[in-house]
């Protein structure tokens, strides 16, 4: 045991769990924690808003698999981060949110102390896995260890830890709690054998890969090849199965052809996905009697669709066991088949794969038409190991999701479930911090970027080689279209176009106006090697671009 302040006990507990980076903003109530950081070798990164801290920690965690950590001060600061906490919860991202709270002896109904709000813990508990308030200095390292254990066990979710502000400066006897290795959850053998038997009889199997399969890329590939099964990916599953593989159909399940393909399949293996309406815009296909579902969360495995075979467990372990049982089943089956039968089956599977991909590409290109030139330019410039941090923007979910090929797990960072705006830029910063050698690109719309535009200053301060592509359609384009489709007055959605390149330069970045998509690729390549971030501003409509550039030159 050691005599430590609560602030040092917190930092020591984080360091013991491998934390080397914290995103946050210092305030009057959390200075004791800041005082301890240099002694433990923890790097602090300063966003310009706590929501930016939350999204950056999300991008850090989502792209690396390591928990992100956010430290704010009390009251309004942690509430600023609440939207990011909700997004992390929705997409199953492990982020630890830490804030001081009112003192232990604070009056129950309050007395107007600085940053006091009615019930900070309840506010955060509504959007994270749990919010815990410690009651002694000695408890702080235990609470940290419990939070990390919770984030590593089962479905990863964000956690909030509240430390009464008087405890942060109080000295107590502390034992730093080491990390605990989480056990591997595994489905029962009999259930895996039954699923393998069903798969061995399937003639038209499909794989659906979600974000929960991010650590099982090798096993997903082995299963797809063993079954000769076409592979679709959800938004969060994009890149887990390389999109140039012969069995890859594509990412994004919102297309009519995808719905038809799943309706036609006689076996569907869904790995680590909620089967969420946020992905299936046209509604779920008929999966009755043919769904083999692999998920680490027993409470979610029947949500949205009840599987014929429910395999609750960690995706790597379950897929490994499924492959072993499938191999044993296939060995027995092979003895009863001949070479001609095998060749005929392979030919049919190849023809099916070609048709599925052609139908998917037609739908994807039709949906993404206005953005295809921009997406193609990004694809040509971004190296194979690239990461794209995207916002909830039309250029992202219509353009990039199904038309921009990516080839590594956690390569497409996107706010899927809650669908917040302003996610892309800070998430891209977090991803670049976590993966400094990887090429990272941010893709935004002109509306969403304004939610977190101040984080350009964070990126500039870090000297990140980060291209930030802003696709400008003059406002909230999706909502504008929905108003028109409803036959209602179109208003409140047009935004004056700021001079984004000038704003970028004012915040310490490079800023470039891109006249057309043909210039974008070379600009991205330059930005990937630059000594600071680069904002690349391009208009969605080339005629609008010409008009706006002419107007600015006239000024």
mmCIF file of N, CA and C in Angstrom, residues 287-387:
data_model
loop_
_atom_site.group_PDB
_atom_site.id
_atom_site.type_symbol
_atom_site.label_atom_id
_atom_site.label_comp_id
_atom_site.label_asym_id
_atom_site.label_seq_id
_atom_site.Cartn_x
_atom_site.Cartn_y
_atom_site.Cartn_z
ATOM 1 N N UNK A 287 -35.358 -14.297 -42.259
ATOM 2 C CA UNK A 287 -34.248 -15.135 -41.791
ATOM 3 C C UNK A 287 -34.741 -16.351 -41.021
ATOM 4 N N UNK A 288 -36.025 -16.575 -40.999
ATOM 5 C CA UNK A 288 -36.605 -17.653 -40.199
ATOM 6 C C UNK A 288 -36.052 -19.007 -40.621
ATOM 7 N N UNK A 289 -35.567 -19.774 -39.651
ATOM 8 C CA UNK A 289 -35.109 -21.136 -39.882
ATOM 9 C C UNK A 289 -33.740 -21.270 -40.500
ATOM 10 N N UNK A 290 -33.085 -20.138 -40.873
ATOM 11 C CA UNK A 290 -31.799 -20.248 -41.567
ATOM 12 C C UNK A 290 -30.697 -19.384 -40.958
ATOM 13 N N UNK A 291 -30.978 -18.718 -39.841
ATOM 14 C CA UNK A 291 -30.017 -17.789 -39.257
ATOM 15 C C UNK A 291 -29.157 -18.486 -38.213
ATOM 16 N N UNK A 292 -27.856 -18.465 -38.453
ATOM 17 C CA UNK A 292 -26.861 -18.912 -37.475
ATOM 18 C C UNK A 292 -26.197 -17.648 -36.955
ATOM 19 N N UNK A 293 -26.425 -17.355 -35.692
ATOM 20 C CA UNK A 293 -26.010 -16.061 -35.156
ATOM 21 C C UNK A 293 -24.928 -16.234 -34.105
ATOM 22 N N UNK A 294 -23.825 -15.520 -34.285
ATOM 23 C CA UNK A 294 -22.704 -15.563 -33.353
ATOM 24 C C UNK A 294 -22.589 -14.191 -32.704
ATOM 25 N N UNK A 295 -22.723 -14.145 -31.392
ATOM 26 C CA UNK A 295 -22.669 -12.861 -30.693
ATOM 27 C C UNK A 295 -22.206 -13.086 -29.264
ATOM 28 N N UNK A 296 -21.427 -12.165 -28.754
ATOM 29 C CA UNK A 296 -20.919 -12.286 -27.398
ATOM 30 C C UNK A 296 -21.951 -11.898 -26.349
ATOM 31 N N UNK A 297 -23.020 -11.260 -26.780
ATOM 32 C CA UNK A 297 -24.027 -10.725 -25.867
ATOM 33 C C UNK A 297 -25.282 -11.596 -25.895
ATOM 34 N N UNK A 298 -25.474 -12.370 -24.834
ATOM 35 C CA UNK A 298 -26.634 -13.263 -24.782
ATOM 36 C C UNK A 298 -27.945 -12.500 -24.756
ATOM 37 N N UNK A 299 -27.917 -11.274 -24.243
ATOM 38 C CA UNK A 299 -29.163 -10.502 -24.168
ATOM 39 C C UNK A 299 -29.559 -9.928 -25.524
ATOM 40 N N UNK A 300 -28.636 -9.912 -26.480
ATOM 41 C CA UNK A 300 -28.922 -9.329 -27.793
ATOM 42 C C UNK A 300 -29.095 -10.365 -28.888
ATOM 43 N N UNK A 301 -28.780 -11.615 -28.607
ATOM 44 C CA UNK A 301 -28.705 -12.588 -29.700
ATOM 45 C C UNK A 301 -30.073 -12.894 -30.307
ATOM 46 N N UNK A 302 -31.148 -12.586 -29.585
ATOM 47 C CA UNK A 302 -32.486 -12.761 -30.155
ATOM 48 C C UNK A 302 -33.127 -11.445 -30.582
ATOM 49 N N UNK A 303 -32.396 -10.345 -30.439
ATOM 50 C CA UNK A 303 -32.946 -9.043 -30.793
ATOM 51 C C UNK A 303 -33.030 -8.888 -32.312
ATOM 52 N N UNK A 304 -34.134 -8.402 -32.787
ATOM 53 C CA UNK A 304 -34.405 -8.121 -34.212
ATOM 54 C C UNK A 304 -34.658 -9.372 -35.042
ATOM 55 N N UNK A 305 -34.035 -10.494 -34.707
ATOM 56 C CA UNK A 305 -34.286 -11.745 -35.425
ATOM 57 C C UNK A 305 -33.920 -12.907 -34.513
ATOM 58 N N UNK A 306 -34.795 -13.885 -34.425
ATOM 59 C CA UNK A 306 -34.532 -15.050 -33.577
ATOM 60 C C UNK A 306 -33.819 -16.104 -34.413
ATOM 61 N N UNK A 307 -32.607 -16.499 -34.006
ATOM 62 C CA UNK A 307 -31.823 -17.427 -34.832
ATOM 63 C C UNK A 307 -32.274 -18.875 -34.682
ATOM 64 N N UNK A 308 -32.017 -19.646 -35.721
ATOM 65 C CA UNK A 308 -32.204 -21.090 -35.629
ATOM 66 C C UNK A 308 -31.099 -21.705 -34.784
ATOM 67 N N UNK A 309 -29.918 -21.097 -34.834
ATOM 68 C CA UNK A 309 -28.775 -21.557 -34.054
ATOM 69 C C UNK A 309 -28.146 -20.334 -33.393
ATOM 70 N N UNK A 310 -28.268 -20.241 -32.073
ATOM 71 C CA UNK A 310 -27.740 -19.104 -31.316
ATOM 72 C C UNK A 310 -26.437 -19.520 -30.656
ATOM 73 N N UNK A 311 -25.324 -18.967 -31.143
ATOM 74 C CA UNK A 311 -23.998 -19.315 -30.623
ATOM 75 C C UNK A 311 -23.459 -18.122 -29.837
ATOM 76 N N UNK A 312 -23.644 -18.178 -28.528
ATOM 77 C CA UNK A 312 -23.203 -17.079 -27.671
ATOM 78 C C UNK A 312 -21.745 -17.309 -27.294
ATOM 79 N N UNK A 313 -20.891 -16.399 -27.714
ATOM 80 C CA UNK A 313 -19.478 -16.533 -27.405
ATOM 81 C C UNK A 313 -18.649 -15.523 -28.141
ATOM 82 N N UNK A 314 -17.370 -15.504 -27.829
ATOM 83 C CA UNK A 314 -16.428 -14.597 -28.483
ATOM 84 C C UNK A 314 -16.195 -15.088 -29.908
ATOM 85 N N UNK A 315 -16.183 -14.180 -30.858
ATOM 86 C CA UNK A 315 -16.229 -14.567 -32.271
ATOM 87 C C UNK A 315 -15.040 -15.416 -32.705
ATOM 88 N N UNK A 316 -13.834 -15.120 -32.217
ATOM 89 C CA UNK A 316 -12.663 -15.912 -32.614
ATOM 90 C C UNK A 316 -12.837 -17.361 -32.169
ATOM 91 N N UNK A 317 -13.215 -17.552 -30.906
ATOM 92 C CA UNK A 317 -13.353 -18.907 -30.374
ATOM 93 C C UNK A 317 -14.471 -19.675 -31.050
ATOM 94 N N UNK A 318 -15.615 -19.040 -31.216
ATOM 95 C CA UNK A 318 -16.768 -19.737 -31.801
ATOM 96 C C UNK A 318 -16.494 -20.087 -33.263
ATOM 97 N N UNK A 319 -15.933 -19.156 -34.019
ATOM 98 C CA UNK A 319 -15.641 -19.434 -35.423
ATOM 99 C C UNK A 319 -14.594 -20.529 -35.575
ATOM 100 N N UNK A 320 -13.601 -20.523 -34.706
ATOM 101 C CA UNK A 320 -12.580 -21.571 -34.756
ATOM 102 C C UNK A 320 -13.194 -22.938 -34.531
ATOM 103 N N UNK A 321 -14.074 -23.036 -33.531
ATOM 104 C CA UNK A 321 -14.736 -24.309 -33.252
ATOM 105 C C UNK A 321 -15.696 -24.693 -34.376
ATOM 106 N N UNK A 322 -16.401 -23.708 -34.914
ATOM 107 C CA UNK A 322 -17.328 -23.986 -36.009
ATOM 108 C C UNK A 322 -16.580 -24.524 -37.230
ATOM 109 N N UNK A 323 -15.440 -23.926 -37.537
ATOM 110 C CA UNK A 323 -14.626 -24.380 -38.665
ATOM 111 C C UNK A 323 -14.150 -25.806 -38.459
ATOM 112 N N UNK A 324 -13.720 -26.114 -37.232
ATOM 113 C CA UNK A 324 -13.242 -27.467 -36.947
ATOM 114 C C UNK A 324 -14.357 -28.492 -37.142
ATOM 115 N N UNK A 325 -15.554 -28.175 -36.657
ATOM 116 C CA UNK A 325 -16.681 -29.092 -36.810
ATOM 117 C C UNK A 325 -17.144 -29.178 -38.259
ATOM 118 N N UNK A 326 -17.073 -28.052 -38.960
ATOM 119 C CA UNK A 326 -17.458 -28.050 -40.368
ATOM 120 C C UNK A 326 -16.491 -28.895 -41.180
ATOM 121 N N UNK A 327 -15.213 -28.816 -40.852
ATOM 122 C CA UNK A 327 -14.203 -29.611 -41.548
ATOM 123 C C UNK A 327 -14.441 -31.098 -41.339
ATOM 124 N N UNK A 328 -14.781 -31.467 -40.110
ATOM 125 C CA UNK A 328 -15.062 -32.875 -39.823
ATOM 126 C C UNK A 328 -16.292 -33.350 -40.585
ATOM 127 N N UNK A 329 -17.312 -32.508 -40.657
ATOM 128 C CA UNK A 329 -18.532 -32.852 -41.390
ATOM 129 C C UNK A 329 -18.247 -32.985 -42.877
ATOM 130 N N UNK A 330 -17.454 -32.051 -43.417
ATOM 131 C CA UNK A 330 -17.139 -32.074 -44.843
ATOM 132 C C UNK A 330 -16.315 -33.299 -45.217
ATOM 133 N N UNK A 331 -15.416 -33.730 -44.313
ATOM 134 C CA UNK A 331 -14.599 -34.907 -44.586
ATOM 135 C C UNK A 331 -15.472 -36.138 -44.770
ATOM 136 N N UNK A 332 -16.488 -36.252 -43.907
ATOM 137 C CA UNK A 332 -17.408 -37.384 -44.024
ATOM 138 C C UNK A 332 -18.240 -37.290 -45.303
ATOM 139 N N UNK A 333 -18.631 -36.063 -45.654
ATOM 140 C CA UNK A 333 -19.463 -35.862 -46.845
ATOM 141 C C UNK A 333 -18.681 -36.118 -48.120
ATOM 142 N N UNK A 334 -17.390 -35.723 -48.136
ATOM 143 C CA UNK A 334 -16.568 -35.857 -49.339
ATOM 144 C C UNK A 334 -16.479 -37.297 -49.818
ATOM 145 N N UNK A 335 -16.518 -38.242 -48.888
ATOM 146 C CA UNK A 335 -16.400 -39.639 -49.275
ATOM 147 C C UNK A 335 -17.572 -40.086 -50.144
ATOM 148 N N UNK A 336 -18.689 -39.381 -50.032
ATOM 149 C CA UNK A 336 -19.891 -39.775 -50.773
ATOM 150 C C UNK A 336 -20.105 -38.951 -52.040
ATOM 151 N N UNK A 337 -19.172 -38.089 -52.384
ATOM 152 C CA UNK A 337 -19.323 -37.259 -53.574
ATOM 153 C C UNK A 337 -18.229 -37.575 -54.569
ATOM 154 N N UNK A 338 -18.427 -37.132 -55.790
ATOM 155 C CA UNK A 338 -17.388 -37.357 -56.796
ATOM 156 C C UNK A 338 -16.892 -36.020 -57.328
ATOM 157 N N UNK A 339 -15.836 -36.065 -58.082
ATOM 158 C CA UNK A 339 -15.194 -34.843 -58.574
ATOM 159 C C UNK A 339 -16.120 -34.038 -59.473
ATOM 160 N N UNK A 340 -16.895 -34.695 -60.301
ATOM 161 C CA UNK A 340 -17.809 -33.992 -61.211
ATOM 162 C C UNK A 340 -18.847 -33.193 -60.435
ATOM 163 N N UNK A 341 -19.345 -33.780 -59.352
ATOM 164 C CA UNK A 341 -20.327 -33.076 -58.516
ATOM 165 C C UNK A 341 -19.708 -31.845 -57.879
ATOM 166 N N UNK A 342 -18.475 -32.004 -57.395
ATOM 167 C CA UNK A 342 -17.772 -30.865 -56.791
ATOM 168 C C UNK A 342 -17.568 -29.743 -57.804
ATOM 169 N N UNK A 343 -17.172 -30.087 -59.024
ATOM 170 C CA UNK A 343 -16.932 -29.071 -60.051
ATOM 171 C C UNK A 343 -18.214 -28.331 -60.403
ATOM 172 N N UNK A 344 -19.316 -29.060 -60.493
ATOM 173 C CA UNK A 344 -20.599 -28.432 -60.814
ATOM 174 C C UNK A 344 -21.020 -27.466 -59.714
ATOM 175 N N UNK A 345 -20.837 -27.884 -58.440
ATOM 176 C CA UNK A 345 -21.193 -27.022 -57.322
ATOM 177 C C UNK A 345 -20.341 -25.766 -57.315
ATOM 178 N N UNK A 346 -19.042 -25.910 -57.607
ATOM 179 C CA UNK A 346 -18.143 -24.755 -57.628
ATOM 180 C C UNK A 346 -18.533 -23.774 -58.724
ATOM 181 N N UNK A 347 -18.939 -24.303 -59.875
ATOM 182 C CA UNK A 347 -19.345 -23.439 -60.992
ATOM 183 C C UNK A 347 -20.600 -22.648 -60.639
ATOM 184 N N UNK A 348 -21.557 -23.311 -60.004
ATOM 185 C CA UNK A 348 -22.793 -22.627 -59.605
ATOM 186 C C UNK A 348 -22.486 -21.537 -58.578
ATOM 187 N N UNK A 349 -21.609 -21.842 -57.610
ATOM 188 C CA UNK A 349 -21.245 -20.864 -56.586
ATOM 189 C C UNK A 349 -20.556 -19.649 -57.203
ATOM 190 N N UNK A 350 -19.681 -19.904 -58.200
ATOM 191 C CA UNK A 350 -18.976 -18.795 -58.842
ATOM 192 C C UNK A 350 -19.952 -17.901 -59.609
ATOM 193 N N UNK A 351 -20.903 -18.502 -60.315
ATOM 194 C CA UNK A 351 -21.897 -17.721 -61.059
ATOM 195 C C UNK A 351 -22.759 -16.892 -60.102
ATOM 196 N N UNK A 352 -23.116 -17.491 -58.983
ATOM 197 C CA UNK A 352 -23.918 -16.770 -57.985
ATOM 198 C C UNK A 352 -23.150 -15.583 -57.436
ATOM 199 N N UNK A 353 -21.860 -15.788 -57.179
ATOM 200 C CA UNK A 353 -21.040 -14.715 -56.631
ATOM 201 C C UNK A 353 -20.949 -13.541 -57.614
ATOM 202 N N UNK A 354 -20.740 -13.835 -58.870
ATOM 203 C CA UNK A 354 -20.645 -12.786 -59.891
ATOM 204 C C UNK A 354 -21.948 -11.991 -59.965
ATOM 205 N N UNK A 355 -23.067 -12.705 -59.915
ATOM 206 C CA UNK A 355 -24.367 -12.025 -60.000
ATOM 207 C C UNK A 355 -24.620 -11.162 -58.769
ATOM 208 N N UNK A 356 -24.304 -11.685 -57.585
ATOM 209 C CA UNK A 356 -24.512 -10.912 -56.365
ATOM 210 C C UNK A 356 -23.697 -9.633 -56.374
ATOM 211 N N UNK A 357 -22.438 -9.750 -56.761
ATOM 212 C CA UNK A 357 -21.580 -8.555 -56.757
ATOM 213 C C UNK A 357 -22.048 -7.551 -57.804
ATOM 214 N N UNK A 358 -22.443 -8.009 -58.971
ATOM 215 C CA UNK A 358 -22.901 -7.091 -60.021
ATOM 216 C C UNK A 358 -24.152 -6.343 -59.572
ATOM 217 N N UNK A 359 -25.098 -7.055 -58.965
ATOM 218 C CA UNK A 359 -26.324 -6.411 -58.486
ATOM 219 C C UNK A 359 -26.011 -5.401 -57.377
ATOM 220 N N UNK A 360 -25.110 -5.793 -56.475
ATOM 221 C CA UNK A 360 -24.743 -4.899 -55.377
ATOM 222 C C UNK A 360 -24.087 -3.626 -55.918
ATOM 223 N N UNK A 361 -23.154 -3.790 -56.832
ATOM 224 C CA UNK A 361 -22.447 -2.627 -57.373
ATOM 225 C C UNK A 361 -23.402 -1.700 -58.122
ATOM 226 N N UNK A 362 -24.362 -2.261 -58.810
ATOM 227 C CA UNK A 362 -25.351 -1.420 -59.493
ATOM 228 C C UNK A 362 -26.127 -0.575 -58.493
ATOM 229 N N UNK A 363 -26.591 -1.196 -57.420
ATOM 230 C CA UNK A 363 -27.325 -0.462 -56.390
ATOM 231 C C UNK A 363 -26.435 0.586 -55.721
ATOM 232 N N UNK A 364 -25.205 0.190 -55.401
ATOM 233 C CA UNK A 364 -24.304 1.099 -54.693
ATOM 234 C C UNK A 364 -23.973 2.316 -55.541
ATOM 235 N N UNK A 365 -23.731 2.097 -56.817
ATOM 236 C CA UNK A 365 -23.370 3.213 -57.687
ATOM 237 C C UNK A 365 -24.572 4.101 -57.986
ATOM 238 N N UNK A 366 -25.741 3.509 -58.054
ATOM 239 C CA UNK A 366 -26.943 4.321 -58.241
ATOM 240 C C UNK A 366 -27.176 5.213 -57.032
ATOM 241 N N UNK A 367 -27.093 4.626 -55.847
ATOM 242 C CA UNK A 367 -27.302 5.382 -54.620
ATOM 243 C C UNK A 367 -26.204 6.432 -54.416
ATOM 244 N N UNK A 368 -24.978 6.099 -54.747
ATOM 245 C CA UNK A 368 -23.852 6.992 -54.481
ATOM 246 C C UNK A 368 -23.461 7.880 -55.640
ATOM 247 N N UNK A 369 -24.291 7.917 -56.684
ATOM 248 C CA UNK A 369 -23.938 8.629 -57.909
ATOM 249 C C UNK A 369 -23.329 10.003 -57.735
ATOM 250 N N UNK A 370 -23.947 10.918 -56.980
ATOM 251 C CA UNK A 370 -23.395 12.278 -56.878
ATOM 252 C C UNK A 370 -22.002 12.357 -56.258
ATOM 253 N N UNK A 371 -21.587 11.280 -55.588
ATOM 254 C CA UNK A 371 -20.312 11.327 -54.860
ATOM 255 C C UNK A 371 -19.275 10.373 -55.435
ATOM 256 N N UNK A 372 -19.575 9.690 -56.529
ATOM 257 C CA UNK A 372 -18.683 8.647 -57.020
ATOM 258 C C UNK A 372 -17.323 9.192 -57.430
ATOM 259 N N UNK A 373 -17.273 10.347 -58.067
ATOM 260 C CA UNK A 373 -15.980 10.883 -58.478
ATOM 261 C C UNK A 373 -15.113 11.210 -57.264
ATOM 262 N N UNK A 374 -15.734 11.747 -56.238
ATOM 263 C CA UNK A 374 -14.999 12.059 -55.011
ATOM 264 C C UNK A 374 -14.517 10.771 -54.351
ATOM 265 N N UNK A 375 -15.403 9.779 -54.250
ATOM 266 C CA UNK A 375 -15.036 8.502 -53.625
ATOM 267 C C UNK A 375 -13.938 7.808 -54.414
ATOM 268 N N UNK A 376 -14.031 7.830 -55.730
ATOM 269 C CA UNK A 376 -12.994 7.201 -56.556
ATOM 270 C C UNK A 376 -11.642 7.885 -56.358
ATOM 271 N N UNK A 377 -11.655 9.200 -56.220
ATOM 272 C CA UNK A 377 -10.407 9.925 -55.984
ATOM 273 C C UNK A 377 -9.796 9.533 -54.641
ATOM 274 N N UNK A 378 -10.649 9.387 -53.621
ATOM 275 C CA UNK A 378 -10.155 8.949 -52.310
ATOM 276 C C UNK A 378 -9.582 7.548 -52.411
ATOM 277 N N UNK A 379 -10.296 6.651 -53.088
ATOM 278 C CA UNK A 379 -9.841 5.269 -53.223
ATOM 279 C C UNK A 379 -8.488 5.186 -53.916
ATOM 280 N N UNK A 380 -8.288 6.011 -54.927
ATOM 281 C CA UNK A 380 -7.024 5.981 -55.667
ATOM 282 C C UNK A 380 -5.862 6.525 -54.844
ATOM 283 N N UNK A 381 -6.152 7.433 -53.917
ATOM 284 C CA UNK A 381 -5.079 8.083 -53.161
ATOM 285 C C UNK A 381 -4.776 7.404 -51.837
ATOM 286 N N UNK A 382 -5.749 6.714 -51.256
ATOM 287 C CA UNK A 382 -5.580 6.148 -49.919
ATOM 288 C C UNK A 382 -4.893 4.792 -50.008
ATOM 289 N N UNK A 383 -3.782 4.600 -49.309
ATOM 290 C CA UNK A 383 -3.113 3.295 -49.322
ATOM 291 C C UNK A 383 -4.008 2.177 -48.796
ATOM 292 N N UNK A 384 -3.608 0.957 -49.065
ATOM 293 C CA UNK A 384 -4.431 -0.215 -48.741
ATOM 294 C C UNK A 384 -4.720 -0.331 -47.251
ATOM 295 N N UNK A 385 -3.798 0.129 -46.413
ATOM 296 C CA UNK A 385 -4.008 0.031 -44.969
ATOM 297 C C UNK A 385 -4.660 1.279 -44.393
ATOM 298 N N UNK A 386 -5.327 2.053 -45.229
ATOM 299 C CA UNK A 386 -5.916 3.312 -44.795
ATOM 300 C C UNK A 386 -7.128 3.141 -43.896
ATOM 301 N N UNK A 387 -7.349 4.175 -43.074
ATOM 302 C CA UNK A 387 -8.497 4.265 -42.176
ATOM 303 C C UNK A 387 -9.277 5.521 -42.558
#
